[in-house]
Tab-separated table of C-alpha atoms in Angstrom:
chain	number	residue	atom	x	y	z
A	1	UNK	CA	27.908	-20.004	2.770
A	2	UNK	CA	24.783	-22.101	2.512
A	3	UNK	CA	22.895	-21.604	-0.711
A	4	UNK	CA	19.154	-22.092	-1.060
A	5	UNK	CA	18.066	-24.884	-3.365
A	6	UNK	CA	14.746	-26.569	-3.908
A	7	UNK	CA	16.047	-29.620	-2.050
A	8	UNK	CA	17.100	-27.504	0.954
A	9	UNK	CA	13.726	-25.775	0.976
A	10	UNK	CA	11.743	-28.975	0.818
A	11	UNK	CA	13.560	-30.341	3.867
A	12	UNK	CA	11.894	-33.400	5.255
A	13	UNK	CA	8.646	-32.952	3.334
A	14	UNK	CA	7.302	-33.107	-0.180
A	15	UNK	CA	7.447	-29.952	-2.325
A	16	UNK	CA	4.908	-27.317	-1.352
A	17	UNK	CA	1.811	-27.496	-3.617
A	18	UNK	CA	1.318	-24.279	-5.572
A	19	UNK	CA	-2.262	-23.972	-4.312
A	20	UNK	CA	-1.118	-24.252	-0.716
A	21	UNK	CA	1.691	-21.767	-1.331
A	22	UNK	CA	-0.782	-19.243	-2.739
A	23	UNK	CA	-3.259	-19.737	0.084
A	24	UNK	CA	-0.660	-19.381	2.842
A	25	UNK	CA	1.134	-16.337	1.411
A	26	UNK	CA	-2.171	-14.650	0.541
A	27	UNK	CA	-3.508	-15.181	4.056
A	28	UNK	CA	-0.330	-13.953	5.738
A	29	UNK	CA	-0.109	-10.918	3.461
A	30	UNK	CA	-3.735	-10.012	4.182
A	31	UNK	CA	-2.891	-9.929	7.908
A	32	UNK	CA	0.457	-8.117	7.629
A	33	UNK	CA	0.582	-4.353	7.971
A	34	UNK	CA	3.989	-3.581	6.535
A	35	UNK	CA	6.733	-5.587	4.876
A	36	UNK	CA	8.477	-6.403	8.160
A	37	UNK	CA	5.282	-7.966	9.502
A	38	UNK	CA	4.960	-10.132	6.382
A	39	UNK	CA	8.571	-11.325	6.713
A	40	UNK	CA	8.032	-12.229	10.370
A	41	UNK	CA	4.905	-14.244	9.575
A	42	UNK	CA	6.549	-16.044	6.645
A	43	UNK	CA	9.467	-16.997	8.873
A	44	UNK	CA	7.154	-18.244	11.616
A	45	UNK	CA	5.168	-20.421	9.189
A	46	UNK	CA	7.853	-21.854	6.924
A	47	UNK	CA	10.819	-21.981	9.333
A	48	UNK	CA	9.346	-22.640	12.765
A	49	UNK	CA	6.058	-24.356	11.980
A	50	UNK	CA	6.510	-26.196	8.678
A	51	UNK	CA	10.346	-26.459	8.743
A	52	UNK	CA	10.536	-25.923	4.983
A	53	UNK	CA	13.586	-23.665	5.360
A	54	UNK	CA	16.379	-23.415	7.870
A	55	UNK	CA	16.919	-20.170	9.767
A	56	UNK	CA	20.173	-19.613	7.891
A	57	UNK	CA	18.459	-20.064	4.532
A	58	UNK	CA	15.657	-17.674	5.444
A	59	UNK	CA	18.165	-15.121	6.746
A	60	UNK	CA	19.819	-15.229	3.323
A	61	UNK	CA	16.490	-14.374	1.704
A	62	UNK	CA	16.054	-11.355	3.979
A	63	UNK	CA	19.625	-10.150	3.420
A	64	UNK	CA	19.248	-10.276	-0.332
A	65	UNK	CA	15.849	-8.550	-0.204
A	66	UNK	CA	17.517	-5.532	1.426
A	67	UNK	CA	20.197	-5.455	-1.264
A	68	UNK	CA	17.845	-4.981	-4.198
A	69	UNK	CA	15.297	-2.226	-4.828
A	70	UNK	CA	11.596	-2.631	-4.274
A	71	UNK	CA	9.363	-3.722	-1.360
A	72	UNK	CA	11.373	-5.893	1.019
A	73	UNK	CA	8.456	-8.017	2.237
A	74	UNK	CA	7.256	-8.862	-1.270
A	75	UNK	CA	10.842	-9.542	-2.369
A	76	UNK	CA	11.170	-12.096	0.443
A	77	UNK	CA	7.879	-13.728	-0.574
A	78	UNK	CA	9.061	-14.019	-4.197
A	79	UNK	CA	12.352	-15.592	-3.115
A	80	UNK	CA	10.545	-17.962	-0.780
A	81	UNK	CA	8.307	-19.136	-3.611
A	82	UNK	CA	11.334	-19.590	-5.852
A	83	UNK	CA	13.142	-21.586	-3.171
A	84	UNK	CA	10.143	-23.860	-2.644
A	85	UNK	CA	8.857	-24.360	-6.202
A	86	UNK	CA	11.172	-22.612	-8.672
A	87	UNK	CA	9.907	-20.013	-11.154
A	88	UNK	CA	6.269	-21.062	-10.824
A	89	UNK	CA	6.513	-20.695	-7.068
A	90	UNK	CA	8.052	-17.221	-7.408
A	91	UNK	CA	5.111	-16.090	-9.561
A	92	UNK	CA	2.517	-17.643	-7.255
A	93	UNK	CA	4.033	-16.228	-4.066
A	94	UNK	CA	4.566	-12.810	-5.642
A	95	UNK	CA	0.953	-12.549	-6.822
A	96	UNK	CA	-0.357	-13.813	-3.481
A	97	UNK	CA	1.661	-11.214	-1.561
A	98	UNK	CA	0.390	-8.332	-3.730
A	99	UNK	CA	-3.244	-9.309	-4.301
A	100	UNK	CA	-4.678	-8.379	-0.835
A	101	UNK	CA	-3.490	-4.776	-0.804
A	102	UNK	CA	-4.068	-4.382	-4.549
A	103	UNK	CA	-7.743	-5.212	-4.044
A	104	UNK	CA	-8.248	-3.073	-0.947
A	105	UNK	CA	-6.396	0.008	-2.194
A	106	UNK	CA	-8.257	-0.140	-5.509
A	107	UNK	CA	-11.542	-0.277	-3.588
A	108	UNK	CA	-10.403	2.754	-1.593
A	109	UNK	CA	-9.819	4.574	-4.876
A	110	UNK	CA	-13.241	3.569	-6.214
A	111	UNK	CA	-15.096	4.925	-3.180
A	112	UNK	CA	-12.812	7.941	-2.926
A	113	UNK	CA	-14.053	9.120	-6.310
A	114	UNK	CA	-17.707	9.090	-5.206
A	115	UNK	CA	-19.336	12.397	-4.166
A	116	UNK	CA	-19.957	11.074	-0.656
A	117	UNK	CA	-16.292	10.385	0.035
A	118	UNK	CA	-15.270	13.735	-1.443
A	119	UNK	CA	-17.750	15.438	0.873
A	120	UNK	CA	-16.450	13.570	3.924
A	121	UNK	CA	-12.771	14.086	3.083
A	122	UNK	CA	-12.612	17.709	4.168
A	123	UNK	CA	-9.433	19.753	3.906
A	124	UNK	CA	-9.130	19.771	7.681
A	125	UNK	CA	-9.266	15.970	7.871
A	126	UNK	CA	-6.709	15.655	5.059
A	127	UNK	CA	-4.326	17.968	6.902
A	128	UNK	CA	-4.704	16.005	10.124
A	129	UNK	CA	-4.016	12.810	8.160
A	130	UNK	CA	-0.954	14.535	6.676
A	131	UNK	CA	0.309	15.245	10.189
A	132	UNK	CA	-0.148	11.595	11.170
A	133	UNK	CA	1.638	10.505	7.998
A	134	UNK	CA	4.545	12.899	8.594
A	135	UNK	CA	4.868	11.679	12.179
A	136	UNK	CA	4.878	8.046	11.078
A	137	UNK	CA	7.591	8.784	8.503
A	138	UNK	CA	9.620	10.708	11.106
A	139	UNK	CA	9.510	7.776	13.555
A	140	UNK	CA	10.524	5.419	10.741
A	141	UNK	CA	13.389	7.754	9.789
A	142	UNK	CA	14.624	7.813	13.386
A	143	UNK	CA	14.635	4.023	13.599
A	144	UNK	CA	16.370	3.641	10.241
A	145	UNK	CA	19.100	6.158	11.026
A	146	UNK	CA	19.843	4.381	14.301
A	147	UNK	CA	20.145	1.055	12.486
A	148	UNK	CA	21.818	2.119	9.227
A	149	UNK	CA	23.751	5.348	9.859
A	150	UNK	CA	26.682	4.892	12.214
A	151	UNK	CA	30.105	5.861	10.866
A	152	UNK	CA	31.253	9.292	9.688
A	153	UNK	CA	30.999	8.317	6.041
A	154	UNK	CA	27.415	7.102	6.472
A	155	UNK	CA	26.406	10.294	8.291
A	156	UNK	CA	28.063	12.454	5.643
A	157	UNK	CA	26.237	10.543	2.909
A	158	UNK	CA	22.900	10.909	4.727
A	159	UNK	CA	23.311	14.673	5.222
A	160	UNK	CA	24.456	15.275	1.651
A	161	UNK	CA	21.553	13.155	0.445
A	162	UNK	CA	19.111	15.393	2.327
A	163	UNK	CA	20.602	18.510	0.759
A	164	UNK	CA	20.581	16.988	-2.723
A	165	UNK	CA	16.976	15.804	-2.428
A	166	UNK	CA	15.776	19.123	-1.027
A	167	UNK	CA	17.009	20.956	-4.125
A	168	UNK	CA	16.304	18.172	-6.631
A	169	UNK	CA	13.629	18.917	-9.209
A	170	UNK	CA	13.965	15.997	-11.632
A	171	UNK	CA	14.149	12.222	-11.562
A	172	UNK	CA	17.760	12.086	-12.746
A	173	UNK	CA	18.895	13.488	-9.398
A	174	UNK	CA	17.668	10.381	-7.590
A	175	UNK	CA	19.518	8.027	-9.927
A	176	UNK	CA	22.719	10.082	-9.796
A	177	UNK	CA	22.581	10.365	-6.009
A	178	UNK	CA	22.060	6.640	-5.434
A	179	UNK	CA	24.725	5.718	-7.978
A	180	UNK	CA	27.192	8.130	-6.415
A	181	UNK	CA	26.467	6.734	-2.946
A	182	UNK	CA	27.138	3.147	-3.992
A	183	UNK	CA	30.236	4.195	-5.945
A	184	UNK	CA	31.586	6.113	-2.963
A	185	UNK	CA	31.145	3.105	-0.717
A	186	UNK	CA	32.714	0.818	-3.309
A	187	UNK	CA	35.840	2.919	-3.782
A	188	UNK	CA	36.132	3.866	-0.102
A	189	UNK	CA	36.282	0.225	0.938
A	190	UNK	CA	39.585	-0.855	2.450
A	191	UNK	CA	39.430	-4.084	0.483
A	192	UNK	CA	41.146	-3.258	-2.802
A	193	UNK	CA	42.048	-6.658	-4.181
A	194	UNK	CA	38.607	-8.270	-4.309
A	195	UNK	CA	36.670	-8.514	-7.554
A	196	UNK	CA	32.966	-9.067	-8.104
A	197	UNK	CA	33.001	-12.168	-10.302
A	198	UNK	CA	29.494	-13.144	-11.377
A	199	UNK	CA	28.747	-15.307	-14.413
A	200	UNK	CA	25.494	-14.405	-16.155
A	201	UNK	CA	23.519	-16.276	-18.795
A	202	UNK	CA	22.273	-14.626	-21.970
A	203	UNK	CA	18.766	-14.259	-20.541
A	204	UNK	CA	20.205	-12.577	-17.457
A	205	UNK	CA	21.960	-9.985	-19.604
A	206	UNK	CA	18.728	-9.301	-21.456
A	207	UNK	CA	16.848	-8.783	-18.205
A	208	UNK	CA	19.498	-6.417	-16.844
A	209	UNK	CA	19.534	-4.501	-20.127
A	210	UNK	CA	15.739	-4.087	-19.999
A	211	UNK	CA	15.825	-2.919	-16.385
A	212	UNK	CA	18.650	-0.489	-17.174
A	213	UNK	CA	16.635	0.921	-20.064
A	214	UNK	CA	13.667	1.509	-17.770
A	215	UNK	CA	15.939	3.207	-15.248
A	216	UNK	CA	17.335	5.530	-17.919
A	217	UNK	CA	13.816	6.321	-19.140
A	218	UNK	CA	12.865	7.342	-15.605
A	219	UNK	CA	15.987	9.448	-15.133
A	220	UNK	CA	15.810	11.383	-18.407
A	221	UNK	CA	13.552	14.459	-18.629
A	222	UNK	CA	10.434	13.805	-20.689
A	223	UNK	CA	8.429	16.469	-22.576
A	224	UNK	CA	5.060	17.121	-20.943
A	225	UNK	CA	3.111	15.784	-23.906
A	226	UNK	CA	4.760	12.347	-23.473
A	227	UNK	CA	4.446	12.074	-19.672
A	228	UNK	CA	1.168	10.149	-19.725
A	229	UNK	CA	2.188	7.824	-22.578
A	230	UNK	CA	5.458	6.907	-20.837
A	231	UNK	CA	4.109	6.866	-17.277
A	232	UNK	CA	4.087	3.092	-16.735
A	233	UNK	CA	7.593	2.317	-18.088
A	234	UNK	CA	8.922	5.302	-16.141
A	235	UNK	CA	7.184	3.954	-13.028
A	236	UNK	CA	8.954	0.631	-13.572
A	237	UNK	CA	12.256	2.511	-13.779
A	238	UNK	CA	11.417	4.462	-10.621
A	239	UNK	CA	11.029	1.163	-8.791
A	240	UNK	CA	14.708	0.495	-9.469
A	241	UNK	CA	15.642	3.480	-7.244
A	242	UNK	CA	13.583	2.557	-4.166
A	243	UNK	CA	15.937	1.058	-1.594
A	244	UNK	CA	14.634	2.713	1.563
A	245	UNK	CA	11.187	1.236	2.004
A	246	UNK	CA	7.748	2.550	1.126
A	247	UNK	CA	8.018	5.999	2.684
A	248	UNK	CA	11.140	6.692	0.655
A	249	UNK	CA	8.988	6.404	-2.453
A	250	UNK	CA	7.000	9.535	-1.621
A	251	UNK	CA	9.217	12.073	-3.439
A	252	UNK	CA	9.981	9.624	-6.252
A	253	UNK	CA	6.333	8.823	-6.977
A	254	UNK	CA	5.255	12.420	-6.548
A	255	UNK	CA	7.518	13.594	-9.339
A	256	UNK	CA	5.819	11.059	-11.639
A	257	UNK	CA	2.154	11.392	-10.692
A	258	UNK	CA	1.621	14.973	-9.492
A	259	UNK	CA	1.969	16.775	-12.816
A	260	UNK	CA	-0.559	18.616	-15.014
A	261	UNK	CA	-0.256	15.943	-17.701
A	262	UNK	CA	-1.046	13.071	-15.306
A	263	UNK	CA	-3.742	14.890	-13.349
A	264	UNK	CA	-3.195	13.596	-9.785
A	265	UNK	CA	-3.557	16.456	-7.303
A	266	UNK	CA	-1.534	17.046	-4.135
A	267	UNK	CA	-4.580	16.116	-2.050
A	268	UNK	CA	-5.101	12.885	-3.989
A	269	UNK	CA	-1.448	11.949	-3.565
A	270	UNK	CA	-1.315	12.757	0.154
A	271	UNK	CA	-4.549	10.888	0.824
A	272	UNK	CA	-3.166	7.837	-0.980
A	273	UNK	CA	-0.192	7.715	1.397
A	274	UNK	CA	-2.479	8.448	4.345
A	275	UNK	CA	-4.703	5.483	3.460
A	276	UNK	CA	-1.714	3.250	2.802
A	277	UNK	CA	-1.126	2.237	6.452
A	278	UNK	CA	-4.801	1.264	6.749
A	279	UNK	CA	-4.279	-1.477	4.169
A	280	UNK	CA	-2.125	-4.590	4.593
A	281	UNK	CA	1.076	-4.844	2.623
A	282	UNK	CA	4.072	-2.541	2.218
A	283	UNK	CA	3.692	1.242	2.052
A	284	UNK	CA	4.134	0.977	-1.712
A	285	UNK	CA	0.529	-0.224	-1.797
A	286	UNK	CA	-0.350	3.347	-2.817
A	287	UNK	CA	0.430	2.440	-6.426
A	288	UNK	CA	-2.890	0.678	-7.202
A	289	UNK	CA	-4.737	3.670	-5.737
A	290	UNK	CA	-2.862	6.132	-7.951
A	291	UNK	CA	-3.161	3.839	-10.971
A	292	UNK	CA	-6.924	3.646	-10.553
A	293	UNK	CA	-7.244	7.429	-10.394
A	294	UNK	CA	-5.544	7.607	-13.782
A	295	UNK	CA	-6.919	4.608	-15.669
A	296	UNK	CA	-9.508	2.743	-13.611
A	297	UNK	CA	-9.078	-0.996	-12.961
A	298	UNK	CA	-6.656	-1.432	-15.909
A	299	UNK	CA	-4.595	1.479	-14.605
A	300	UNK	CA	-4.449	-0.034	-11.112
A	301	UNK	CA	-3.324	-3.389	-12.519
A	302	UNK	CA	-0.722	-1.958	-14.893
A	303	UNK	CA	0.684	0.367	-12.224
A	304	UNK	CA	1.042	-2.531	-9.774
A	305	UNK	CA	2.786	-4.732	-12.336
A	306	UNK	CA	5.062	-1.868	-13.399
A	307	UNK	CA	6.338	-1.231	-9.884
A	308	UNK	CA	6.466	-4.738	-8.391
A	309	UNK	CA	7.368	-6.991	-11.327
A	310	UNK	CA	10.876	-5.607	-12.119
A	311	UNK	CA	12.087	-5.886	-8.518
A	312	UNK	CA	10.676	-9.418	-8.294
A	313	UNK	CA	12.597	-10.456	-11.419
A	314	UNK	CA	15.749	-8.778	-10.142
A	315	UNK	CA	15.660	-10.440	-6.724
A	316	UNK	CA	15.247	-13.906	-8.296
A	317	UNK	CA	18.202	-13.173	-10.568
A	318	UNK	CA	20.299	-11.950	-7.660
A	319	UNK	CA	19.397	-14.975	-5.543
A	320	UNK	CA	21.316	-17.245	-7.899
A	321	UNK	CA	24.442	-15.172	-7.212
A	322	UNK	CA	23.860	-14.569	-3.508
A	323	UNK	CA	27.138	-16.133	-2.423
A	324	UNK	CA	29.312	-13.873	-4.576
A	325	UNK	CA	27.363	-10.747	-3.631
A	326	UNK	CA	27.422	-11.273	0.126
A	327	UNK	CA	31.034	-12.344	0.358
A	328	UNK	CA	32.385	-9.375	-1.599
A	329	UNK	CA	33.400	-6.720	0.975
A	330	UNK	CA	33.495	-3.867	-1.544
A	331	UNK	CA	29.942	-4.592	-2.675
A	332	UNK	CA	28.693	-4.765	0.906
A	333	UNK	CA	30.458	-1.499	1.775
A	334	UNK	CA	28.819	0.167	-1.202
A	335	UNK	CA	25.442	-1.082	-0.004
A	336	UNK	CA	26.078	0.339	3.482
A	337	UNK	CA	26.515	3.840	2.074
A	338	UNK	CA	23.567	3.357	-0.245
A	339	UNK	CA	21.308	2.368	2.647
A	340	UNK	CA	22.477	5.419	4.616
A	341	UNK	CA	21.575	7.739	1.748
A	342	UNK	CA	18.078	6.281	1.472
A	343	UNK	CA	17.278	7.694	4.933
A	344	UNK	CA	17.383	11.129	3.271
A	345	UNK	CA	14.212	10.248	1.346
A	346	UNK	CA	12.358	9.916	4.638
A	347	UNK	CA	13.692	13.169	6.098
A	348	UNK	CA	12.807	15.185	3.002
A	349	UNK	CA	9.357	13.563	2.837
A	350	UNK	CA	8.634	14.827	6.368
A	351	UNK	CA	9.772	18.364	5.487
A	352	UNK	CA	7.677	18.518	2.333
A	353	UNK	CA	4.527	17.265	4.049
A	354	UNK	CA	4.981	19.591	7.036
A	355	UNK	CA	5.445	22.587	4.744
A	356	UNK	CA	1.820	22.269	3.547
A	357	UNK	CA	0.262	21.999	7.023
A	358	UNK	CA	-0.677	25.236	8.855
A	359	UNK	CA	1.311	25.886	12.013
A	360	UNK	CA	-1.599	25.740	14.462
A	361	UNK	CA	-1.889	24.229	17.962
A	362	UNK	CA	-4.478	21.655	16.867
A	363	UNK	CA	-2.072	20.121	14.324
A	364	UNK	CA	0.784	20.166	16.834
A	365	UNK	CA	-1.481	18.272	19.227
A	366	UNK	CA	-2.173	15.674	16.517
A	367	UNK	CA	1.573	15.340	15.911
A	368	UNK	CA	2.251	14.838	19.634
A	369	UNK	CA	-0.529	12.257	19.915
A	370	UNK	CA	0.695	10.373	16.836
A	371	UNK	CA	4.327	10.392	17.959
A	372	UNK	CA	3.358	9.018	21.375
A	373	UNK	CA	1.257	6.261	19.814
A	374	UNK	CA	3.911	5.203	17.279
A	375	UNK	CA	7.101	5.602	19.313
A	376	UNK	CA	6.034	4.765	22.856
A	377	UNK	CA	2.748	2.873	22.900
A	378	UNK	CA	3.203	0.852	19.661
A	379	UNK	CA	-0.429	1.523	18.704
A	380	UNK	CA	-1.418	0.097	15.273
A	381	UNK	CA	-1.423	2.646	12.498
A	382	UNK	CA	-5.062	2.091	11.572
A	383	UNK	CA	-6.095	2.756	15.185
A	384	UNK	CA	-4.264	6.093	15.183
A	385	UNK	CA	-5.884	7.151	11.915
A	386	UNK	CA	-9.294	6.060	13.175
A	387	UNK	CA	-8.925	8.002	16.425
A	388	UNK	CA	-7.780	11.132	14.617
A	389	UNK	CA	-10.672	10.841	12.153
A	390	UNK	CA	-13.225	10.527	14.991
A	391	UNK	CA	-11.744	13.446	16.920
A	392	UNK	CA	-11.611	15.566	13.785
A	393	UNK	CA	-15.261	14.738	13.062
A	394	UNK	CA	-16.281	15.797	16.578
A	395	UNK	CA	-14.194	18.949	16.218
A	396	UNK	CA	-15.971	19.879	12.994
A	397	UNK	CA	-19.390	18.867	14.325
A	398	UNK	CA	-19.144	21.296	17.218
A	399	UNK	CA	-18.482	24.198	14.882
A	400	UNK	CA	-14.720	24.566	15.068
A	401	UNK	CA	-13.238	26.635	12.219
A	402	UNK	CA	-11.819	24.498	9.386
A	403	UNK	CA	-8.177	24.567	8.180
């Protein structure tokens, strides 16, 4: 197994200047709608064009990014920066990958709170946006199940995960479900004699202890009077449960933000996820929007750091032990079941969004149009939202009944 070192990354050229690294990653992130798009552009630039990394080395970065929680595209950018320029490069690349969508989603939140935007964002438009969002999640769920859910054990885990999530009413259920999925895969593996031998430094143990503490804080029930005070550390712990991509975060983030103590409404939350595909970056770019609604610019910044920083630290830590992780069959089997269970987050997200949309022909037509655009025509997400918004405006302008 080829490991990624600074010498491998540098290849035939001098080390990448930090300024250049920031400029390139920032520019690619600003033009990437979704984590997969960012990964593709990073590979094109640094593997094919600049030859800073070999294809095998970059494939290792992608494989590890799927193994740890958090946004896959940003995790790859952090690893790439670490491979090129060490810890400083990881920080620079991580900030550059987050900054474009942080700025745009915070601006969305600023204008959303103005009277003009509240007047424009009618209930009818929000429900049509909810239909588009549910359709986009459903198409994503279909693609993920085809890629990740194959054997009987994976299908059983996915179905049981749907049932568990449908009846779950607290954060601990997510942690227990994901832990049980990985444990089932670990113990069901046919390889019984392999051991996961990883040597950790003292600083590594401290980092893992801190992340575990945040995870426990998220999982444990918190009295209502402490929900706001503990929101950001609990958000950091929630990030440790997000293995299935941005859409999988919908039920996890909703249980944190949509409470009387926090003050984010269902409409605010749904609109955040509806605006998310209009901005570059992963679907987890909703976090700055929600953070701004709670605490302004400081809230947007703290929320973004809380969700993205722990996974970035974890992926850099895991990169140093990539060889042991990928070559252990029991670990990989556990991850297979874990990935299968994460598809349940998408399925339940669709059900919960659809439950709040009236069963009327106009919304079914929007769903059919969205499904055709996403699944067959490969129309960009922002174009679908824009078309639906224009059609909804014309519908309202000609006196159609709202709702």
